[in-house]
Short mmCIF file of C-alpha atoms in Angstrom, two decimals:
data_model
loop_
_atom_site.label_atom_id
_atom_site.label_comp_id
_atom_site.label_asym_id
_atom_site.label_seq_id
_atom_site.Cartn_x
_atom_site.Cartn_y
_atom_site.Cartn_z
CA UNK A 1 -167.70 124.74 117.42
CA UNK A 2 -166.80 126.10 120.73
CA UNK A 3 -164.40 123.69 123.27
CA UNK A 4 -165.86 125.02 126.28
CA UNK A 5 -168.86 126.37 127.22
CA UNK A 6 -169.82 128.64 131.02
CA UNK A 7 -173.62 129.49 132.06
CA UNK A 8 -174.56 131.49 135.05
CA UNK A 9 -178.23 130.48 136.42
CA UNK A 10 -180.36 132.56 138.76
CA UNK A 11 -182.67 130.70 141.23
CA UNK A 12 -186.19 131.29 141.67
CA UNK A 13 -188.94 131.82 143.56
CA UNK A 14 -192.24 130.64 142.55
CA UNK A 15 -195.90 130.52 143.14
CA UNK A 16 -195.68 134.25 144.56
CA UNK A 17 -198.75 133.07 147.16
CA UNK A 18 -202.07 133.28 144.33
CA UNK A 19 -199.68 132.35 141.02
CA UNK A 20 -199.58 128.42 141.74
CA UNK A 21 -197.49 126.48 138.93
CA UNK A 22 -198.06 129.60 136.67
CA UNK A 23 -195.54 132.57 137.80
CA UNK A 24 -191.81 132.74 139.27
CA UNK A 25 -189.44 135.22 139.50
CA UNK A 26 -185.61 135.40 139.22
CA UNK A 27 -183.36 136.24 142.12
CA UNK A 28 -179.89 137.56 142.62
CA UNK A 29 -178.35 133.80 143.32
CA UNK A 30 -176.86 131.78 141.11
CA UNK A 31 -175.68 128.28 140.22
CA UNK A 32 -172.42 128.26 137.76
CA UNK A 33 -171.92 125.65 135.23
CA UNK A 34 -168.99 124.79 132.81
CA UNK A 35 -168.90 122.74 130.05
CA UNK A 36 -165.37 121.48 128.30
CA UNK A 37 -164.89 119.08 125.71
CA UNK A 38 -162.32 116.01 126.97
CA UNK A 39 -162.34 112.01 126.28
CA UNK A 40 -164.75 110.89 129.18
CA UNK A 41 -167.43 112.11 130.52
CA UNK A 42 -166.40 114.09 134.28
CA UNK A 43 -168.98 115.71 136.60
CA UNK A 44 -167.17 118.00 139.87
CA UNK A 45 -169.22 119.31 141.90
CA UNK A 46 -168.50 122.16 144.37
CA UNK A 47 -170.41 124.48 146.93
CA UNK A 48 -172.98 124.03 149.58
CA UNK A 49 -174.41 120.69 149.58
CA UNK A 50 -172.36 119.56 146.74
CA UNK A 51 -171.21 116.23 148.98
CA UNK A 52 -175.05 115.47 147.53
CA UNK A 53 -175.17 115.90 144.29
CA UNK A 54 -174.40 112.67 141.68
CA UNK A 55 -171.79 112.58 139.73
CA UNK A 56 -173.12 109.58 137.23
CA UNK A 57 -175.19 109.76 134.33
CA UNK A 58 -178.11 110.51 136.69
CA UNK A 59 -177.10 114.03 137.11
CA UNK A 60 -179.58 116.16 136.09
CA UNK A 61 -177.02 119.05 134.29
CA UNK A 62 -175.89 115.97 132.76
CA UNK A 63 -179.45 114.44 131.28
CA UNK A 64 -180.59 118.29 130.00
CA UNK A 65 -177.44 118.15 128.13
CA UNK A 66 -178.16 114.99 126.66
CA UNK A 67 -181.90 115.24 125.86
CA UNK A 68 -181.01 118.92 123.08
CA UNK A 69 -178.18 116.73 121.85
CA UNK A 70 -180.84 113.98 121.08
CA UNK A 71 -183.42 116.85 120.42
CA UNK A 72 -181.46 118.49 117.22
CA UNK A 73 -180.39 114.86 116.28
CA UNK A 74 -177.11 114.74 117.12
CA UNK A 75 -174.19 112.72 118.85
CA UNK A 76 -173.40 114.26 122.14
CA UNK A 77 -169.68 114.68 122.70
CA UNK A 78 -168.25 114.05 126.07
CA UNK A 79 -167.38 116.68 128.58
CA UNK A 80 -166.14 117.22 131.83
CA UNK A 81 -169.23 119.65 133.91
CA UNK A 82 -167.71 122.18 136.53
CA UNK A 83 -171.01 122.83 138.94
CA UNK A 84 -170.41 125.81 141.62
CA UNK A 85 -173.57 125.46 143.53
CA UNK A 86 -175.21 128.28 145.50
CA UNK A 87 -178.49 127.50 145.20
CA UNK A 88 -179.39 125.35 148.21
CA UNK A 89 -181.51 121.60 147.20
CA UNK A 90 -185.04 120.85 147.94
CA UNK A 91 -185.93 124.19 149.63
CA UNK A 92 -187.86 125.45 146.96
CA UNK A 93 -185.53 128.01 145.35
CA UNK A 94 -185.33 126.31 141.80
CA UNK A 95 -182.25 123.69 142.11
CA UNK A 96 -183.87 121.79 139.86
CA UNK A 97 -184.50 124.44 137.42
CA UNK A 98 -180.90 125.79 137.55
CA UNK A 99 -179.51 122.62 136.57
CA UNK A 100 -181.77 121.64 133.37
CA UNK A 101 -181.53 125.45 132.46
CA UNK A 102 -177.95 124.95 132.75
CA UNK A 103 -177.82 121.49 131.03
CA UNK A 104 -179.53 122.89 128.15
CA UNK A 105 -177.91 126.28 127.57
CA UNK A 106 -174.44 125.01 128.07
CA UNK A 107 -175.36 121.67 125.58
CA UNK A 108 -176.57 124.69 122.67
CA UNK A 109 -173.66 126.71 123.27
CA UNK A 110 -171.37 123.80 122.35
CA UNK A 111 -173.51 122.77 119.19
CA UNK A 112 -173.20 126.00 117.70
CA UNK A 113 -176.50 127.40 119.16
CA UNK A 114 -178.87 125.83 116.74
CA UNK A 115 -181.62 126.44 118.92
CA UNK A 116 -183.20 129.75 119.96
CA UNK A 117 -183.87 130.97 122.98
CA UNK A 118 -188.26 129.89 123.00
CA UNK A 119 -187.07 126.43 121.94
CA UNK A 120 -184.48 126.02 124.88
CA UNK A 121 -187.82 127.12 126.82
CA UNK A 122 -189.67 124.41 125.27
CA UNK A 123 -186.99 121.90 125.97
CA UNK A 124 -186.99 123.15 129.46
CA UNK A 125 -190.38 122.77 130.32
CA UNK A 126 -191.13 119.81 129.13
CA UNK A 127 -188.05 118.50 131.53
CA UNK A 128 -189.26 120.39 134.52
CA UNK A 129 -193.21 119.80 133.97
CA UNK A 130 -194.03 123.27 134.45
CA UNK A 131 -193.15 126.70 133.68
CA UNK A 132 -192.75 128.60 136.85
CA UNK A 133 -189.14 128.20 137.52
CA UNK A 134 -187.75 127.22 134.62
CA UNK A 135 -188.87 130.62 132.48
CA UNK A 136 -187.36 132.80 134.73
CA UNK A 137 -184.51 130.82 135.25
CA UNK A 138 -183.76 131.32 131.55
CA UNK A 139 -185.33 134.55 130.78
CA UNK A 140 -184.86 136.28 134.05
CA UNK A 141 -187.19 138.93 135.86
CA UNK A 142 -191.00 137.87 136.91
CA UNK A 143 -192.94 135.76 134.18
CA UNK A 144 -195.78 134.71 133.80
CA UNK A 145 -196.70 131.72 131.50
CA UNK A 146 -200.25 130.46 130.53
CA UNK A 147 -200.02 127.28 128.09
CA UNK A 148 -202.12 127.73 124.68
CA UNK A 149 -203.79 124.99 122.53
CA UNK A 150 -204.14 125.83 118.73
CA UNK A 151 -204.31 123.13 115.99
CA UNK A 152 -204.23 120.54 118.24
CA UNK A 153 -201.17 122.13 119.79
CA UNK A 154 -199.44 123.15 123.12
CA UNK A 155 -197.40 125.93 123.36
CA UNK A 156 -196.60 128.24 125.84
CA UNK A 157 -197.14 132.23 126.02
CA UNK A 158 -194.63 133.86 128.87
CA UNK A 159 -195.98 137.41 129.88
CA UNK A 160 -192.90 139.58 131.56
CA UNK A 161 -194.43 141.03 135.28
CA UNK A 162 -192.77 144.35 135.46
CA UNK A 163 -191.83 144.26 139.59
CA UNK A 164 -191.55 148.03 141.38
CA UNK A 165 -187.70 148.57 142.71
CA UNK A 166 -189.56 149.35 145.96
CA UNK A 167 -190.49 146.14 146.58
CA UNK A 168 -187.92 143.58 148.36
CA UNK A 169 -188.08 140.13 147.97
CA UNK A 170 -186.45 138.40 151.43
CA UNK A 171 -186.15 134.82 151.64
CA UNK A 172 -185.78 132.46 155.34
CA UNK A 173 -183.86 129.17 153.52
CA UNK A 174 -184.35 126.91 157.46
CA UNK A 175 -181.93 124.12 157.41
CA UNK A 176 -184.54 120.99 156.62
CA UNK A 177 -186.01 120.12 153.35
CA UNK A 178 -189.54 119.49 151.71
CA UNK A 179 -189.80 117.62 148.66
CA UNK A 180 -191.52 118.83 146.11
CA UNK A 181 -193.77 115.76 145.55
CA UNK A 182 -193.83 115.72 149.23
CA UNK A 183 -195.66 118.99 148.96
CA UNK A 184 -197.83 118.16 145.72
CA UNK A 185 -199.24 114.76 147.79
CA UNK A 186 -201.07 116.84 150.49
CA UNK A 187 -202.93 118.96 147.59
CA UNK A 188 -206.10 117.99 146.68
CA UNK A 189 -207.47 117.09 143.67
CA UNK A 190 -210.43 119.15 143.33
CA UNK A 191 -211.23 122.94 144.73
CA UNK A 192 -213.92 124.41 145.20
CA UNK A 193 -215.66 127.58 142.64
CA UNK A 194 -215.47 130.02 145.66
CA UNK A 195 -211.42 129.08 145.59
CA UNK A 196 -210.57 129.23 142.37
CA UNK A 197 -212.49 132.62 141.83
CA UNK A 198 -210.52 134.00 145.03
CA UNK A 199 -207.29 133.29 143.78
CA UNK A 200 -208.07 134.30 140.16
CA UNK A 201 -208.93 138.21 141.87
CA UNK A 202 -205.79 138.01 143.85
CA UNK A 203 -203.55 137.15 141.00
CA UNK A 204 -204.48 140.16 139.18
CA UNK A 205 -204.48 142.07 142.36
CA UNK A 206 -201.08 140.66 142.61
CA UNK A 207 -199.78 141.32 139.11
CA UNK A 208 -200.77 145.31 139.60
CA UNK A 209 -199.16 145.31 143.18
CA UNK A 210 -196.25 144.12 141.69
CA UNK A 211 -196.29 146.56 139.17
CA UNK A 212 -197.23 149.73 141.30
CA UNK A 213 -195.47 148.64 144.49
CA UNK A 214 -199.07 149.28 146.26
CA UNK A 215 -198.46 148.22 149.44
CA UNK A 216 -202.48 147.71 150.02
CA UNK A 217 -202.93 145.61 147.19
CA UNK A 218 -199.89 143.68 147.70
CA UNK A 219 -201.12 142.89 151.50
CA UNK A 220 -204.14 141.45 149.48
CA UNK A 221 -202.71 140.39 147.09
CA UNK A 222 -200.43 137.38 148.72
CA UNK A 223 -203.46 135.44 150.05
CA UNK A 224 -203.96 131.62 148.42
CA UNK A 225 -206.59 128.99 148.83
CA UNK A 226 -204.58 126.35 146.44
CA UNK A 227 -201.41 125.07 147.99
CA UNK A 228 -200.59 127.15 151.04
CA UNK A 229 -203.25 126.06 153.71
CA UNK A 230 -202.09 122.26 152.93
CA UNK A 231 -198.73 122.85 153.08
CA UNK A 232 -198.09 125.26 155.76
CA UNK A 233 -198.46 122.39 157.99
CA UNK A 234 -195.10 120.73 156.36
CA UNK A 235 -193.04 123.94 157.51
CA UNK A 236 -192.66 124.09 161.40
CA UNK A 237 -193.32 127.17 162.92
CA UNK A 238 -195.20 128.43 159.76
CA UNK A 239 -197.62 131.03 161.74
CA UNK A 240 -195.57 132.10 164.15
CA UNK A 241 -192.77 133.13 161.24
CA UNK A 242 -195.49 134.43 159.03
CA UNK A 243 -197.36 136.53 161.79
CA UNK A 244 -193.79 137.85 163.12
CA UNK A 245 -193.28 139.07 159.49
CA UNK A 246 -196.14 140.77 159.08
CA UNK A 247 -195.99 142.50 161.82
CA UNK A 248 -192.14 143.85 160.95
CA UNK A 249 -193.89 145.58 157.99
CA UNK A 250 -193.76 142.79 155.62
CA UNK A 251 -196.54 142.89 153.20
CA UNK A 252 -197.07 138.79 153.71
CA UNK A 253 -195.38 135.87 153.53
CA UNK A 254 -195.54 132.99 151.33
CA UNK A 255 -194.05 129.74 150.41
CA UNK A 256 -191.02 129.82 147.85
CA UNK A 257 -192.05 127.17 145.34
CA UNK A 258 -193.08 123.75 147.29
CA UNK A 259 -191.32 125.10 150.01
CA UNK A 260 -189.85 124.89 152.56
CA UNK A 261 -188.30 128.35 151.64
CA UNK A 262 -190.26 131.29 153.10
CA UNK A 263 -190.85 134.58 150.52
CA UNK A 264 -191.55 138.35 152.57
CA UNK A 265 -192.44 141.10 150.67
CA UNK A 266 -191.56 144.08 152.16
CA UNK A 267 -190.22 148.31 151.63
CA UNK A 268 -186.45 149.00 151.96
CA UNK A 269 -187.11 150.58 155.53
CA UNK A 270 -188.61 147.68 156.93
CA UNK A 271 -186.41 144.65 155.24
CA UNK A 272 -183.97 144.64 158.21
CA UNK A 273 -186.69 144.40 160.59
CA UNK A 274 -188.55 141.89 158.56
CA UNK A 275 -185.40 139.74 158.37
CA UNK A 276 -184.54 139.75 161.97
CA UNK A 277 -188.08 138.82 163.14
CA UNK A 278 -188.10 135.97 161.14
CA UNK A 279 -184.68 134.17 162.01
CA UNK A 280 -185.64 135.22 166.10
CA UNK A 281 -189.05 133.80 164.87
CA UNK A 282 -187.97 130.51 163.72
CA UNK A 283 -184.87 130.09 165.92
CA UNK A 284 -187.67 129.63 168.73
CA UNK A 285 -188.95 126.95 167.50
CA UNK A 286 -185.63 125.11 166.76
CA UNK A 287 -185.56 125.88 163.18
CA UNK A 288 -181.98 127.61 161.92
CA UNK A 289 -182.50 129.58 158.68
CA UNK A 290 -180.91 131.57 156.37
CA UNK A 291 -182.38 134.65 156.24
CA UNK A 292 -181.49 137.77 153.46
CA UNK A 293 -182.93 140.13 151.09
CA UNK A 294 -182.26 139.84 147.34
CA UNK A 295 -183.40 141.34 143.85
CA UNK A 296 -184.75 140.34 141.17
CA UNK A 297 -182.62 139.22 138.29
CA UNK A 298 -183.38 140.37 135.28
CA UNK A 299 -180.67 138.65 132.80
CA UNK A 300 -181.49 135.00 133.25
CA UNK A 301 -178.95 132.29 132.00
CA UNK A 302 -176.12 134.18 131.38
CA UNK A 303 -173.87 132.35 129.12
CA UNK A 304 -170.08 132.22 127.08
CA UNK A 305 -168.12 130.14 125.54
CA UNK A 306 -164.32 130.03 124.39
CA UNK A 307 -162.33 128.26 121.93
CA UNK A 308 -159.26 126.60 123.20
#
């Protein structure tokens, strides 16, 4: 049994405009956890926002490394939790995702890794409620899951979304937060056969765009009738910072997850352009945002452990 135990998490984006609660992809920033055996149970917390994060039992690193210890039937021992965080809270980047991903990685390492790596999965979904930032989180790259019912059972089938190198992801993080049940209340219940048909075509329209790096079917292709016409009115300056985009030579420009993150698509030539038209964008309507391209990650949880 290992004594101590580091994992690397990516955070996510999700949703991808058409791919509500069923697609995410990985991106080049990360959330570091370390787990070391000691008498008490510690939690430190460092990094941006970290003044916010608890420290108790609550913690959510801290209950996804309980629930495999109580999932394999076992004791858990006590540890002291290093969290680096990078991944900003509530903006729709996968916080939440990095830290059960983390909980639960980290918690296998140090029980010998009696799980593998579609049970962690399982474990993780069931945490998080859905797939879409948790799977890549682990697994890395774009995925697509789509749950399965045989015998009377759920389980999950994760299709990898093979995403052109000429296609940039850039994300505007502004500097206020949506919460993600904030952003499921204004949803309705029902939609209409005209909407789910439209968003069906531009999935796949998506999914090929993706693949090819088609920049007419990816200008399509990032069009939604499920989530982002309620929501867009939760992020200020939503049109102005989408239209601005657009007309830098993004493709589009989506909601990252619940929000209120902002996703471009765009070419290499046109990602500095892109990015500087949305912080001018936003910055005149009083919003200050992060704004950078990334890449996808295509590792996932990256993970080792050492023996003291």
């Amino acid at each position: 049994m290992s004594h101590s135990a580091s994992v690397s998490v990516p955070a996510t984006t999700a949703n991808l405009g058409p791919g509500f609660d069923c697609i995410g992809a990985a991106l080049t920033l990360y959330n570091q956890f370390k787990f070391t055996h000691q008498a008490e149970v510690e939690i430190c917390v460092t990094g941006i926002e970290s003044d916010r994060v608890r420290t108790d039992d609550s913690n959510l690193v801290y209950r996804s490394f309980i629930k495999l210890y109580e999932h394999i039937g076992q004791t858990p021992p006590s540890v002291h939790i290093d969290i680096v965080m990078d991944v900003p809270l509530a903006r729709g980047l996968g916080s939440s995702a990095t830290a059960i991903v983390g909980g639960l990685v980290g918690a296998n390492l140090l029980a010998g890794k009696p799980l593998d790596t579609n049970a962690v999965m399982e474990l993780a979904i069931a945490l998080e409620g859905h797939p879409d930032n948790v799977v890549p989180a682990l697994l890395g790259g774009c995925r697509l899951a789509a749950s399965v019912e045989r015998l009377s059972r759920q389980r999950w089938e994760i299709c990898d979304v093979p995403w052109h190198e000429c296609v940039i992801p850039v994300v505007a993080i502004p500097d206020f937060e949506l919460s993600t049940a904030e952003a499921r209340r204004v949803l309705p219940s029902e939609v209409s056969r005209g909407d789910a048909i439209f968003n069906t075509a531009h999935l796949g329209l998506l999914l090929r765009g993706l693949e090819t790096g088609n920049e007419d079917w990816l200008k399509a292709a990032l069009q939604d009738r499920l989530h982002q016409p309620y929501r867009q009115a939760l992020i200020r300056g939503y049109e102005a910072v989408q239209q601005a985009a657009i007309a830098a030579g993004a493709y589009g420009l989506v909601i990252s997850g619940a929000g209120p993150t902002l996703l471009a698509l765009t070419n290499q030539k046109e990602a500095e352009a892109v990015i500087e038209a949305i912080a001018q964008t936003w910055q005149q309507v009083g919003v200050k945002a992060q704004v950078r391209s990334l890449e996808i990650d295509n590792q996932g949880a990256r993970s080792s452990n050492e023996v003291a």
